[in-house]
Amino acid sequence: MSDTGRPRHPGTGSGLVLEQLSVGYRDSGRNWVPVLRQVTAEARRGELTVLLGPNGAGKSTLVRTVCGLAPPLSGHCYLDGVDLARMSDSERSRSLAVVLTERGVPGLVRARELVALGRHPHTGLTGRLNAHDHRRIAWALAAVGASDLAERRVGELSDGERQRVFTARALAQEPSALLLDEPTAFLDITGRVAVTSLLRQLAEGQHLAVVVCTHDLELALRVADMVWLVSRGQLRSGTPEELSLSGEIGAVFDGDDLVFDTDSGTFRPHGSPEQRRSAVVSGTEPAAAMTARALRRVGWHVPGPDEPAPPWPALDVHVGRHRFHSTHAGSPHEHATLGEFTRWARGLARERSTS
Amino acid sequence: MTHTVDGGVGMHQAAPPLPRPRARMPVPARLGALSAATASLLALALVLGSTPIPLVEVGHALFGTGPVSAQTHTIVWEVRLPRAVTALAAGSALGLAGLQMQTLLRNPLAEPYILGVSSGASLGVAIVVLASGSGSAAFTAGLAGGGRAGTVLAAAMGAASVLALMLLLARWTQSVATLLIIGVMVGSGVSALVSVLVASADPRQVQQFVMWGMGSFSGPTWPDLAWLLPILGVGSLASLALVKPLNAMLLGDTYARTMGVNVRVVRWLVLFVASGLAGTVTAFCGPVAFLGLAIPHLTRIALTTADHRILMPACVVMGGAVALLCGTVASLPGTAAVLPLNSVTALVGAPIVITVLLRGRANTHGGAL
């Protein structure tokens, strides 16, 4: 995806283009409250674009507007060069498909029937499915790895399986852009990784513009081709690395306790390395790496392999086969389990920060 | 440490084997079986009554294939056939209307009367039967003779008024939940007006009104059916045209909109068609309780699907069958007595639905809807 020289004119761009788009919602007094003002961004085909932002920043409103569920307050939203606002509902449904957070399904519906509903924009007056429709349904189920779920009732499926079936329903619409609202909510870590990598495959393999709205910052930054970062009525777009480097992700997400660590692309407890005491860890892997991670979590600065080791670490840990040996303030300590050691190290870190 | 790991692995190994999918009878076969059952019930409805008539004689009377007494001919043609045809048509219409309302309102307790249509019909009839009769002898015909047309017309106009009000209110509300609550409120308000009329009316007329409220398939005659059948026919055809958008709405309004469905128009049409069907039945048969709620559930369970392309025609057949059964039971075969239809629909229908819901697959999947 190195075609950065592609003109950004909406008439020729492929994928989803927001141009000077303002979105908002209608309050109880039926007045429009703007949430995002004049945002411009692009989600290209073949790329996974992640829409990030704190709660209430306007992610959902933006998704609703792009889906045509709410009108834009001003500006345009183009899909493959065509203004979405000028499309009819049925035209839009043939080029843009959505996976929403609502997953209520009548108990009797089977996975294949749910996916078949995605053919709705393509079928005739009676909704009768022809051979092509059946092929697309089978293809959509296969694309999300849910072929073996086809005859199961949707109500019987796990959250992760249901998410895949709903994604297949959207694919069955044969869209050129796919929008997903919080697809990894309610999923365990395995499910989150599976769904995210599936979306990446779909973007690349099917040449779709995939836009995912999520809270899952760390995972998103690892897999996103492009990030739309929404906060305070604005949208900044860039690659995850660009936005990390410019400090914009940190500016949006840093809290009182956690800060975004540009190097690792993850969050760590507050405080600069200088303010925190350093620890060095040696010993057998992978226990040593886990020990270092535990220490970082409880507030120690543990330099990574590329960083210079601190000359006078406050805590020196050696991880043995079954014991954790450490030296703190000149005296040796020994712990039998990582849990015991971590609690002890947290106590030390707290002592320091309160003194 | 090792202990935990072992426990974890053990848990995975203990995963129960997946239940093997039960062999399913294909949908056309089930529809065929259902239709055969309906035909048998139709024959039964013609055979059974205050005096049983052998099936052969019924055949002779219907098709003129043999000699029958004039009395038998009259019973079959003027009593039992109109009653059976009315039951078939009313049951089908209520089943169709109930199915659409349950899908539209996404509520398994929804039924055709939930938005107050039957209350409207009751008010219309109450005004004609109770109010016009009070203090004068003008109302003597009651529900008999010329009064019957008046009752049908009054019920139809009452139902239509409430329906018009609901359609108007539906334009201002986005949420079907709000619409449901408004419908229940309107129904309560209209029922309250009926109570006021009942409280101040002559007991004999109240008795007539109460009888109307119990529902009956015996009322309509051939001239009535000449109106009832075409209206229900048009309503049923209109229902079939709503199959596709109703399927899209299984996932909720928002998904339906992203699939290109004009949800506001579809909602309006469903309200109009379903309430129109139910209102028409009510005008001719009185408010027939329970069928509109039960038939869609029975149909879903019989065909184990939520697809309206199958459910719509199946509801027509199932509705006809259940209504025929209830109508035949209500006529108390072999006796001269008659049970109130609404008592039968509830007494016969409720245990069936409860049994099927508790024992059927639907129970394990969070209800049939």
XYZ file of C-alpha atoms in Angstrom:
724
model
C 0.000 0.000 0.000
C 2.693 2.481 -0.966
C 0.591 4.455 -3.420
C 0.807 7.653 -1.384
C 0.954 9.666 -4.562
C -2.685 8.792 -5.317
C -4.734 11.941 -5.769
C -7.022 12.636 -2.814
C -9.784 14.022 -4.924
C -13.031 12.406 -3.843
C -14.124 11.812 -7.392
C -11.277 9.438 -8.099
C -10.387 7.979 -4.718
C -11.294 4.402 -3.995
C -12.460 3.507 -0.534
C -14.117 5.695 2.034
C -13.320 9.406 2.049
C -14.550 11.924 4.589
C -14.348 15.483 3.339
C -14.986 18.400 5.651
C -17.563 16.184 7.325
C -19.390 17.439 10.404
C -21.482 14.989 12.371
C -23.725 15.275 15.373
C -26.715 13.856 17.133
C -30.167 15.154 17.917
C -30.740 15.948 21.584
C -34.029 15.575 23.452
C -35.048 19.068 22.311
C -34.568 17.912 18.716
C -31.636 20.264 18.162
C -28.566 18.992 16.369
C -25.510 18.889 18.626
C -22.293 18.779 16.608
C -19.753 16.230 17.815
C -17.098 16.271 15.105
C -16.431 19.350 13.029
C -15.149 19.375 9.462
C -13.097 16.240 9.583
C -11.206 14.947 6.577
C -9.838 11.430 6.369
C -9.507 8.454 4.101
C -9.946 4.720 4.574
C -8.488 2.992 1.559
C -9.530 -0.280 0.086
C -7.292 -3.125 1.161
C -6.479 -1.396 4.436
C -7.665 -1.826 7.986
C -8.560 1.551 9.435
C -9.143 1.809 13.150
C -11.351 4.495 14.619
C -10.070 5.267 18.091
C -11.068 7.708 20.738
C -12.275 8.001 24.303
C -15.907 7.388 25.200
C -18.177 10.183 24.058
C -15.680 11.497 21.514
C -18.071 10.854 18.645
C -16.973 7.480 17.275
C -20.475 6.052 17.237
C -21.977 9.216 15.790
C -19.424 9.131 12.994
C -20.213 5.457 12.303
C -23.952 6.177 12.287
C -23.476 9.037 9.850
C -21.284 7.064 7.469
C -23.870 4.212 7.530
C -26.579 6.647 6.536
C -28.441 6.219 9.829
C -28.014 9.931 10.565
C -27.532 12.790 8.096
C -24.220 14.670 8.024
C -24.479 18.216 9.421
C -22.233 19.397 6.614
C -19.541 18.096 4.321
C -19.421 14.859 2.406
C -18.655 11.228 2.753
C -17.612 9.479 -0.447
C -17.425 5.784 -1.149
C -15.399 4.902 -4.248
C -15.911 8.471 -5.392
C -19.691 8.564 -4.947
C -21.294 10.790 -2.322
C -23.049 8.475 0.145
C -25.684 11.122 0.842
C -26.731 11.015 -2.810
C -27.193 7.267 -2.839
C -30.571 5.732 -2.195
C -30.909 3.453 0.813
C -30.751 0.377 -1.383
C -27.742 1.629 -3.373
C -25.909 2.368 -0.148
C -26.738 -1.077 1.227
C -25.096 -2.672 -1.804
C -21.804 -0.860 -1.264
C -21.509 -0.440 2.499
C -22.182 -3.084 5.144
C -22.190 -2.723 8.884
C -21.625 -4.901 11.917
C -23.325 -3.281 14.878
C -23.050 -3.933 18.589
C -26.670 -5.149 18.675
C -26.675 -8.907 18.428
C -30.196 -9.826 19.422
C -31.456 -12.584 17.161
C -34.672 -14.595 17.356
C -33.811 -17.967 18.846
C -34.720 -20.064 15.821
C -32.455 -18.352 13.304
C -29.590 -20.490 12.042
C -26.195 -19.066 11.138
C -26.762 -19.661 7.427
C -30.149 -17.914 7.577
C -28.585 -14.947 9.375
C -25.909 -14.656 6.688
C -28.605 -15.034 4.018
C -30.265 -11.884 5.389
C -27.224 -10.037 4.076
C -28.409 -10.828 0.548
C -31.451 -8.637 1.172
C -30.249 -5.692 -0.967
C -29.572 -8.021 -3.891
C -32.709 -10.157 -3.991
C -35.991 -9.452 -5.715
C -39.397 -8.596 -4.336
C -39.949 -11.991 -2.733
C -36.485 -12.312 -1.237
C -35.946 -15.584 -3.066
C -32.305 -16.710 -3.123
C -30.851 -17.873 -6.434
C -27.754 -19.966 -7.051
C -25.507 -16.907 -7.015
C -26.939 -15.823 -3.658
C -26.275 -19.277 -2.191
C -22.714 -19.172 -3.485
C -22.130 -15.772 -1.883
C -23.549 -16.994 1.428
C -21.289 -20.047 1.407
C -18.357 -17.853 0.431
C -19.061 -15.358 3.238
C -19.296 -18.140 5.808
C -16.019 -19.597 4.551
C -14.309 -16.201 4.536
C -14.861 -15.807 8.267
C -14.093 -19.478 8.984
C -17.680 -20.225 9.995
C -18.656 -22.835 7.404
C -18.997 -25.482 10.098
C -21.332 -23.204 12.073
C -23.794 -22.802 9.181
C -26.509 -25.103 10.516
C -26.160 -24.063 14.169
C -28.683 -21.739 15.791
C -27.183 -18.302 16.323
C -28.426 -18.329 19.909
C -26.234 -21.354 20.632
C -23.021 -19.770 19.405
C -20.306 -18.282 21.581
C -19.737 -14.517 21.444
C -16.726 -14.961 19.160
C -18.559 -17.305 16.806
C -21.555 -14.986 16.701
C -19.284 -12.071 15.851
C -17.880 -14.018 12.924
C -21.350 -14.943 11.682
C -22.485 -11.315 11.868
C -19.353 -10.329 9.950
C -20.252 -12.961 7.332
C -23.723 -11.407 7.081
C -22.112 -8.068 6.274
C -19.800 -9.704 3.705
C -22.794 -11.354 2.035
C -23.979 -7.848 1.188
C -21.008 -7.717 -1.212
C -19.931 -4.286 0.016
C -16.847 -2.361 -0.984
C -16.557 -0.974 2.536
C -17.166 -2.696 5.849
C -17.866 -0.813 9.077
C -17.682 -2.535 12.427
C -18.714 -1.021 15.749
C -16.787 -2.514 18.678
C -16.349 -5.954 17.086
C -14.100 -7.168 19.898
C -16.282 -6.112 22.812
C -17.347 -9.060 25.000
C -14.620 -11.261 23.508
C -11.783 -12.873 25.404
C -8.224 -12.170 24.329
C -8.100 -15.111 21.892
C -11.353 -14.018 20.326
C -10.144 -10.430 20.038
C -6.947 -11.462 18.291
C -8.863 -13.824 15.980
C -11.466 -11.233 14.954
C -8.870 -8.542 14.440
C -6.655 -10.698 12.252
C -9.742 -11.834 10.326
C -10.616 -8.208 9.561
C -7.096 -7.576 8.381
C -7.278 -10.593 6.079
C -10.635 -9.460 4.720
C -9.342 -5.968 3.982
C -6.377 -7.312 2.076
C -7.846 -10.450 0.543
C -11.177 -8.960 -0.558
C -9.801 -5.497 -1.243
C -12.307 -3.910 1.124
C -12.068 -0.656 3.012
C -12.506 -1.926 6.573
C -13.195 0.605 9.311
C -13.254 -0.662 12.878
C -14.435 1.401 15.783
C -12.864 0.113 18.982
C -11.693 0.779 22.521
C -9.021 -1.836 22.171
C -6.119 0.571 21.767
C -3.132 -1.723 22.154
C -4.437 -4.392 19.780
C -5.627 -1.787 17.292
C -2.252 -0.115 17.118
C -0.564 -3.402 16.393
C -2.721 -4.326 13.397
C -4.103 -1.058 11.991
C -2.860 0.216 8.657
C -4.381 3.589 9.436
C -5.754 5.190 12.587
C -8.528 7.745 12.791
C -8.053 9.325 16.195
C -11.099 11.168 17.420
C -11.079 13.582 20.320
C -12.364 17.021 21.243
C -14.374 17.404 18.060
C -11.415 16.695 15.803
C -10.145 13.727 13.868
C -6.473 13.105 13.197
C -5.493 10.356 10.841
C -2.182 8.660 10.277
C -0.403 5.372 10.649
C -0.188 4.102 14.239
C 3.504 4.953 14.292
C 2.943 8.489 13.023
C 0.346 9.209 15.665
C 2.444 7.590 18.385
C 5.498 9.575 17.378
C 3.684 12.875 17.248
C 2.423 12.232 20.771
C -1.211 12.513 19.667
C -2.217 9.092 20.920
C -0.600 9.906 24.234
C -2.344 13.272 24.359
C -5.725 11.596 23.923
C -5.327 8.518 26.078
C -2.863 9.392 28.865
C -4.623 9.216 32.172
C -3.606 9.968 35.734
C -2.196 6.510 36.267
C -1.227 5.218 32.854
C 0.780 6.754 30.064
C 1.220 5.556 26.517
C 4.697 4.221 25.904
C 5.760 5.130 22.398
C 8.479 2.505 22.186
C 6.443 -0.521 23.059
C 3.090 0.738 21.821
C 1.583 -0.144 25.181
C 0.587 1.596 28.375
C 2.729 1.732 31.473
C 2.309 3.312 34.891
C 2.864 7.001 35.217
C 6.246 8.565 35.872
C 9.340 9.005 33.762
C 12.213 6.513 34.026
C 14.247 9.097 35.928
C 11.577 9.399 38.592
C 11.243 5.661 39.004
C 13.793 3.374 40.464
C 15.488 0.960 38.178
C 15.675 -2.784 38.377
C 17.642 -5.269 36.354
C 16.528 -8.799 35.721
C 18.604 -11.766 34.670
C 18.044 -15.487 34.578
C 16.221 -18.165 32.653
C 13.697 -17.286 30.007
C 10.743 -16.897 29.714
C 10.486 -16.446 33.455
C 12.895 -13.515 33.372
C 10.851 -11.642 30.755
C 7.680 -12.184 32.792
C 9.449 -10.946 35.893
C 10.526 -7.790 34.076
C 6.982 -7.272 32.900
C 5.622 -7.702 36.413
C 8.112 -5.166 37.744
C 7.118 -2.609 35.103
C 3.500 -3.121 35.971
C 4.063 -2.363 39.630
C 6.039 0.784 38.877
C 9.693 -0.145 38.406
C 11.796 0.977 35.492
C 13.247 -2.100 33.833
C 15.401 -1.281 30.801
C 14.744 -3.288 27.683
C 17.492 -5.296 25.890
C 18.447 -2.342 23.701
C 18.634 0.147 26.524
C 21.751 0.666 28.627
C 21.582 -1.033 31.986
C 21.482 1.440 34.867
C 24.839 1.574 36.664
C 23.302 1.408 40.144
C 20.005 -0.479 39.980
C 17.980 -0.276 43.172
C 16.853 -3.834 42.667
C 18.823 -6.648 41.146
C 16.861 -9.780 40.380
C 18.092 -13.171 39.303
C 15.503 -15.686 38.259
C 16.547 -19.240 39.021
C 14.840 -22.501 38.305
C 12.461 -22.349 41.199
C 13.491 -19.309 43.190
C 13.570 -15.551 42.720
C 16.764 -14.141 44.212
C 16.994 -10.389 44.574
C 19.236 -7.797 46.134
C 17.700 -4.628 47.463
C 19.537 -2.005 49.518
C 22.433 -4.392 49.909
C 20.460 -7.202 51.496
C 19.472 -10.452 49.721
C 15.887 -11.632 49.457
C 14.402 -14.827 48.176
C 10.892 -15.675 46.974
C 9.419 -18.974 45.912
C 6.834 -17.758 43.397
C 6.550 -14.894 40.976
C 3.357 -13.772 42.686
C 5.046 -13.446 46.083
C 7.967 -11.626 44.521
C 5.714 -9.208 42.649
C 3.759 -8.289 45.768
C 7.004 -7.640 47.604
C 8.356 -5.492 44.747
C 5.142 -3.508 44.626
C 5.472 -2.769 48.313
C 8.982 -1.441 47.696
C 7.797 0.755 44.835
C 5.007 2.178 46.987
C 7.397 2.886 49.871
C 9.477 4.902 47.535
C 6.635 6.870 46.000
C 5.103 7.799 49.366
C 8.407 8.842 50.970
C 1.705 -24.613 39.288
C 1.466 -27.987 37.578
C -1.764 -28.588 39.393
C -3.378 -25.561 37.785
C -2.190 -26.580 34.355
C -3.607 -30.065 34.755
C -6.907 -28.640 35.898
C -7.054 -26.390 32.857
C -6.370 -29.146 30.399
C -8.856 -31.411 32.134
C -11.556 -28.807 31.735
C -11.006 -28.616 28.005
C -11.075 -32.361 27.631
C -14.331 -32.543 29.563
C -16.126 -30.418 26.975
C -19.441 -32.172 26.256
C -19.849 -33.667 22.775
C -21.930 -31.512 20.486
C -25.511 -32.697 20.198
C -26.145 -34.256 16.855
C -28.665 -32.185 14.871
C -32.037 -33.875 14.951
C -33.192 -35.212 11.590
C -35.602 -32.626 10.253
C -38.637 -33.226 8.126
C -38.317 -30.969 5.082
C -40.426 -27.820 5.143
C -42.711 -28.741 2.192
C -43.538 -32.053 3.906
C -44.443 -30.259 7.108
C -46.593 -27.755 5.244
C -48.277 -30.667 3.489
C -48.974 -32.435 6.778
C -50.348 -29.210 8.221
C -52.622 -28.710 5.208
C -53.888 -32.290 5.476
C -54.673 -31.716 9.149
C -56.564 -28.551 8.251
C -58.605 -30.380 5.618
C -59.499 -33.092 8.140
C -60.525 -30.462 10.677
C -62.667 -28.803 8.024
C -64.436 -32.096 7.351
C -64.844 -32.620 11.087
C -66.335 -29.154 11.492
C -68.975 -30.030 8.891
C -69.708 -33.449 10.350
C -69.922 -32.412 14.000
C -72.525 -30.129 15.525
C -75.640 -30.327 17.629
C -76.543 -33.427 15.561
C -73.738 -35.271 13.762
C -74.130 -35.698 10.010
C -72.218 -38.544 8.349
C -69.391 -37.449 6.096
C -71.020 -39.082 3.060
C -74.178 -37.042 3.560
C -72.107 -33.871 3.998
C -70.497 -34.710 0.666
C -73.845 -35.253 -0.957
C -75.126 -31.949 0.411
C -72.083 -30.025 -0.724
C -71.582 -31.476 -4.172
C -75.104 -32.714 -4.988
C -73.777 -36.219 -5.565
C -76.663 -37.904 -3.838
C -79.999 -37.436 -2.144
C -80.051 -35.644 1.235
C -82.907 -34.293 3.315
C -83.706 -30.600 3.030
C -82.898 -30.198 6.694
C -79.400 -31.636 6.281
C -78.855 -29.480 3.219
C -79.805 -26.376 5.202
C -77.648 -27.286 8.195
C -74.592 -27.906 6.020
C -75.024 -24.913 3.732
C -76.473 -22.295 6.071
C -74.956 -23.179 9.450
C -71.868 -25.340 9.334
C -70.183 -24.252 6.107
C -70.417 -20.508 6.855
C -69.156 -21.195 10.387
C -66.253 -23.292 9.117
C -65.326 -20.818 6.382
C -65.478 -17.976 8.897
C -63.221 -19.894 11.284
C -60.740 -20.659 8.485
C -60.623 -17.060 7.322
C -60.556 -15.494 10.787
C -57.894 -17.869 12.104
C -55.671 -17.265 9.075
C -56.074 -13.508 9.312
C -55.359 -13.395 13.046
C -52.334 -15.649 12.610
C -50.908 -13.448 9.856
C -51.599 -10.279 11.830
C -50.058 -11.687 15.003
C -46.919 -12.820 13.193
C -46.365 -9.373 11.712
C -46.950 -7.605 15.016
C -44.561 -9.906 16.879
C -41.819 -9.293 14.348
C -42.460 -5.556 14.077
C -42.577 -4.969 17.821
C -39.853 -7.568 18.477
C -41.981 -8.868 21.307
C -43.202 -12.463 21.732
C -46.243 -11.195 23.650
C -47.382 -8.926 20.840
C -50.678 -9.807 19.161
C -52.948 -8.112 16.616
C -55.020 -6.414 19.302
C -52.103 -5.080 21.326
C -52.375 -1.608 19.829
C -55.976 -1.210 20.943
C -57.825 -2.239 17.771
C -60.215 -4.577 19.609
C -60.861 -1.912 22.250
C -61.823 0.435 19.441
C -64.193 -2.149 18.001
C -65.672 -2.710 21.469
C -66.260 0.999 21.882
C -68.008 1.152 18.537
C -70.265 -1.750 19.422
C -70.817 -0.427 22.945
C -71.976 2.897 21.557
C -74.451 1.183 19.216
C -75.672 -1.483 21.625
C -75.574 0.373 24.913
C -75.704 4.109 24.393
C -78.263 4.277 21.594
C -80.548 1.943 23.489
C -80.489 3.800 26.767
C -83.694 5.552 27.727
C -85.583 4.700 24.587
C -87.038 1.762 22.748
C -85.095 2.620 19.617
C -82.698 -0.171 20.260
C -84.748 -3.310 20.337
C -83.363 -5.304 17.497
C -80.133 -5.792 19.361
C -77.621 -7.924 17.585
C -80.232 -9.782 15.612
C -81.731 -8.928 12.267
C -81.041 -5.418 11.022
C -78.988 -4.734 14.140
C -76.300 -7.074 12.935
C -75.194 -4.815 10.081
C -75.131 -1.959 12.556
C -72.909 -3.912 14.924
C -70.472 -4.898 12.197
C -70.294 -1.346 10.953
C -69.882 0.074 14.455
C -67.100 -2.385 15.290
C -65.341 -1.668 12.005
C -65.527 2.085 12.542
C -64.345 1.813 16.142
C -61.390 -0.342 15.122
C -60.580 1.967 12.211
C -60.626 5.049 14.459
C -58.130 3.578 16.912
C -56.029 2.313 14.020
C -55.998 5.771 12.419
C -54.951 7.314 15.735
C -52.151 4.770 16.134
C -50.922 5.288 12.574
C -50.817 9.023 13.231
C -48.907 8.560 16.483
C -46.557 6.080 14.796
C -45.321 8.880 12.552
C -43.922 10.741 15.560
C -42.179 7.936 17.316
C -38.902 6.341 16.310
C -39.002 3.479 18.745
C -41.283 0.460 18.510
C -41.126 0.116 22.304
C -42.675 3.571 22.644
C -45.273 2.647 20.065
C -46.143 -0.495 22.009
C -46.626 1.469 25.227
C -48.699 4.111 23.445
C -50.851 1.357 21.947
C -51.469 -0.208 25.335
C -52.293 3.236 26.776
C -54.738 4.047 23.973
C -56.329 0.624 24.419
C -56.735 1.213 28.162
C -58.251 4.617 27.583
C -60.752 3.265 25.077
C -61.615 0.345 27.367
C -62.254 2.831 30.143
C -64.816 4.582 27.941
C -66.468 1.211 27.291
C -66.649 0.610 31.061
C -68.352 3.964 31.534
C -70.948 2.998 28.926
C -71.448 -0.462 30.472
C -71.865 0.978 33.970
C -74.716 3.218 32.902
C -76.485 0.783 30.559
C -79.536 -1.471 30.810
C -78.481 -4.940 32.080
C -80.200 -6.726 29.160
C -78.189 -4.728 26.689
C -75.040 -5.270 28.721
C -75.715 -8.995 28.382
C -75.854 -8.636 24.591
C -72.664 -6.612 24.591
C -70.897 -9.176 26.770
C -72.004 -11.946 24.410
C -70.539 -10.031 21.480
C -67.293 -9.668 23.411
C -66.942 -13.440 23.756
C -66.473 -13.859 20.033
C -68.202 -16.261 17.697
C -67.688 -17.814 14.291
C -71.425 -18.561 14.013
C -72.513 -14.997 13.332
C -71.431 -14.398 9.737
C -73.848 -15.476 7.009
C -73.098 -15.749 3.284
C -73.834 -12.053 2.691
C -71.418 -11.230 5.546
C -68.806 -13.535 4.067
C -69.165 -11.767 0.743
C -67.593 -8.784 2.522
C -65.337 -10.568 4.988
C -63.555 -12.897 2.568
C -62.467 -10.338 -0.064
C -61.205 -7.916 2.587
C -59.216 -10.623 4.365
C -57.984 -11.857 0.970
C -56.581 -8.450 0.089
C -55.060 -8.127 3.565
C -53.406 -11.537 3.259
C -51.929 -10.684 -0.132
C -50.617 -7.420 1.308
C -49.058 -9.419 4.157
C -47.249 -11.657 1.690
C -45.765 -8.552 0.084
C -44.227 -7.625 3.446
C -42.325 -10.907 3.794
C -38.984 -9.574 2.645
C -38.781 -6.432 4.820
C -40.088 -8.373 7.820
C -37.223 -10.835 7.427
C -34.753 -7.951 7.357
C -36.321 -6.593 10.547
C -35.580 -9.811 12.449
C -32.248 -8.243 13.347
C -33.780 -4.973 14.481
C -34.583 -1.668 12.858
C -30.991 -0.480 12.632
C -29.754 -3.480 10.708
C -32.847 -3.317 8.508
C -32.014 0.293 7.636
C -28.427 -0.579 6.733
C -29.844 -3.223 4.398
C -31.805 -0.588 2.519
C -35.210 -1.112 4.174
C -37.316 1.985 4.631
C -38.240 1.116 8.178
C -40.769 3.913 8.670
C -42.786 2.942 5.617
C -42.652 -0.758 6.458
C -43.718 -0.099 10.046
C -46.672 1.952 8.857
C -47.695 -0.705 6.338
C -47.450 -3.528 8.860
C -49.561 -1.603 11.363
C -52.107 -0.883 8.678
C -52.289 -4.411 7.289
C -52.145 -6.315 10.591
C -54.584 -4.085 12.415
C -56.806 -3.985 9.338
C -56.983 -7.781 9.268
C -57.656 -8.010 12.998
C -60.188 -5.178 12.910
C -62.091 -6.826 10.063
C -62.263 -10.140 11.906
C -63.413 -8.331 15.046
C -66.154 -6.531 13.194
C -67.693 -9.822 12.037
C -66.751 -12.266 14.812
C -66.198 -10.081 17.843
C -62.795 -9.826 19.501
C -61.470 -13.388 19.101
C -58.889 -13.655 21.818
C -55.660 -15.591 21.939
C -55.444 -16.926 18.379
C -53.396 -13.967 17.163
C -50.884 -14.551 19.948
C -50.738 -18.352 19.827
C -50.795 -19.155 16.115
C -47.469 -17.508 15.219
C -45.760 -19.343 18.090
C -47.290 -22.678 17.124
C -46.272 -22.102 13.514
C -42.678 -21.237 14.394
C -42.423 -24.323 16.548
C -44.028 -26.584 13.944
C -41.665 -25.372 11.225
C -38.662 -24.452 13.418
C -37.847 -21.360 11.451
C -38.059 -17.602 11.751
C -38.136 -17.076 7.975
C -41.292 -15.198 7.016
C -41.269 -16.697 3.536
C -42.226 -19.973 5.197
C -44.009 -18.608 8.255
C -46.502 -16.431 6.356
C -48.159 -19.188 4.323
C -47.786 -21.588 7.250
C -49.578 -19.151 9.567
C -52.498 -19.093 7.129
C -52.821 -22.884 7.293
C -52.097 -23.180 11.014
C -54.467 -20.324 11.831
C -57.244 -21.971 9.856
C -56.638 -25.322 11.567
C -56.579 -23.970 15.130
C -59.613 -21.752 14.585
C -61.577 -24.657 13.071
C -60.688 -26.822 16.035
C -61.711 -24.140 18.535
C -64.925 -23.371 16.647
C -65.884 -27.057 16.545
C -65.191 -27.524 20.252
C -67.167 -24.356 21.042
C -70.208 -25.778 19.246
C -70.158 -28.668 21.785
C -70.862 -31.498 19.328
C -73.857 -33.608 20.239
C -75.471 -31.003 22.460
C -77.632 -28.012 21.881
C -75.427 -25.843 24.104
C -72.654 -23.561 22.867
C -69.498 -22.474 24.670
C -68.146 -18.926 24.393
C -65.505 -19.028 21.655
C -62.981 -17.004 23.647
C -63.158 -19.457 26.532
C -62.377 -22.279 24.126
C -59.521 -20.513 22.354
C -57.865 -19.842 25.699
C -58.725 -23.166 27.371
C -57.704 -25.261 24.382
C -54.918 -23.063 23.114
C -53.077 -22.053 26.275
C -52.166 -25.561 27.454
C -51.055 -26.494 23.935
C -48.801 -23.469 23.646
C -47.370 -23.903 27.153
C -46.657 -27.592 26.567
C -45.074 -27.009 23.213
C -42.985 -24.097 24.475
C -41.700 -26.001 27.494
C -40.967 -29.248 25.689
C -39.915 -27.949 22.319
C -36.538 -26.781 21.145
C -37.661 -23.181 21.280
C -37.429 -23.240 25.049
C -33.711 -23.879 24.941
C -33.147 -21.016 22.538
C -34.700 -18.235 24.559
C -38.238 -18.450 23.256
C -39.622 -18.971 19.843
C -39.169 -15.337 18.893
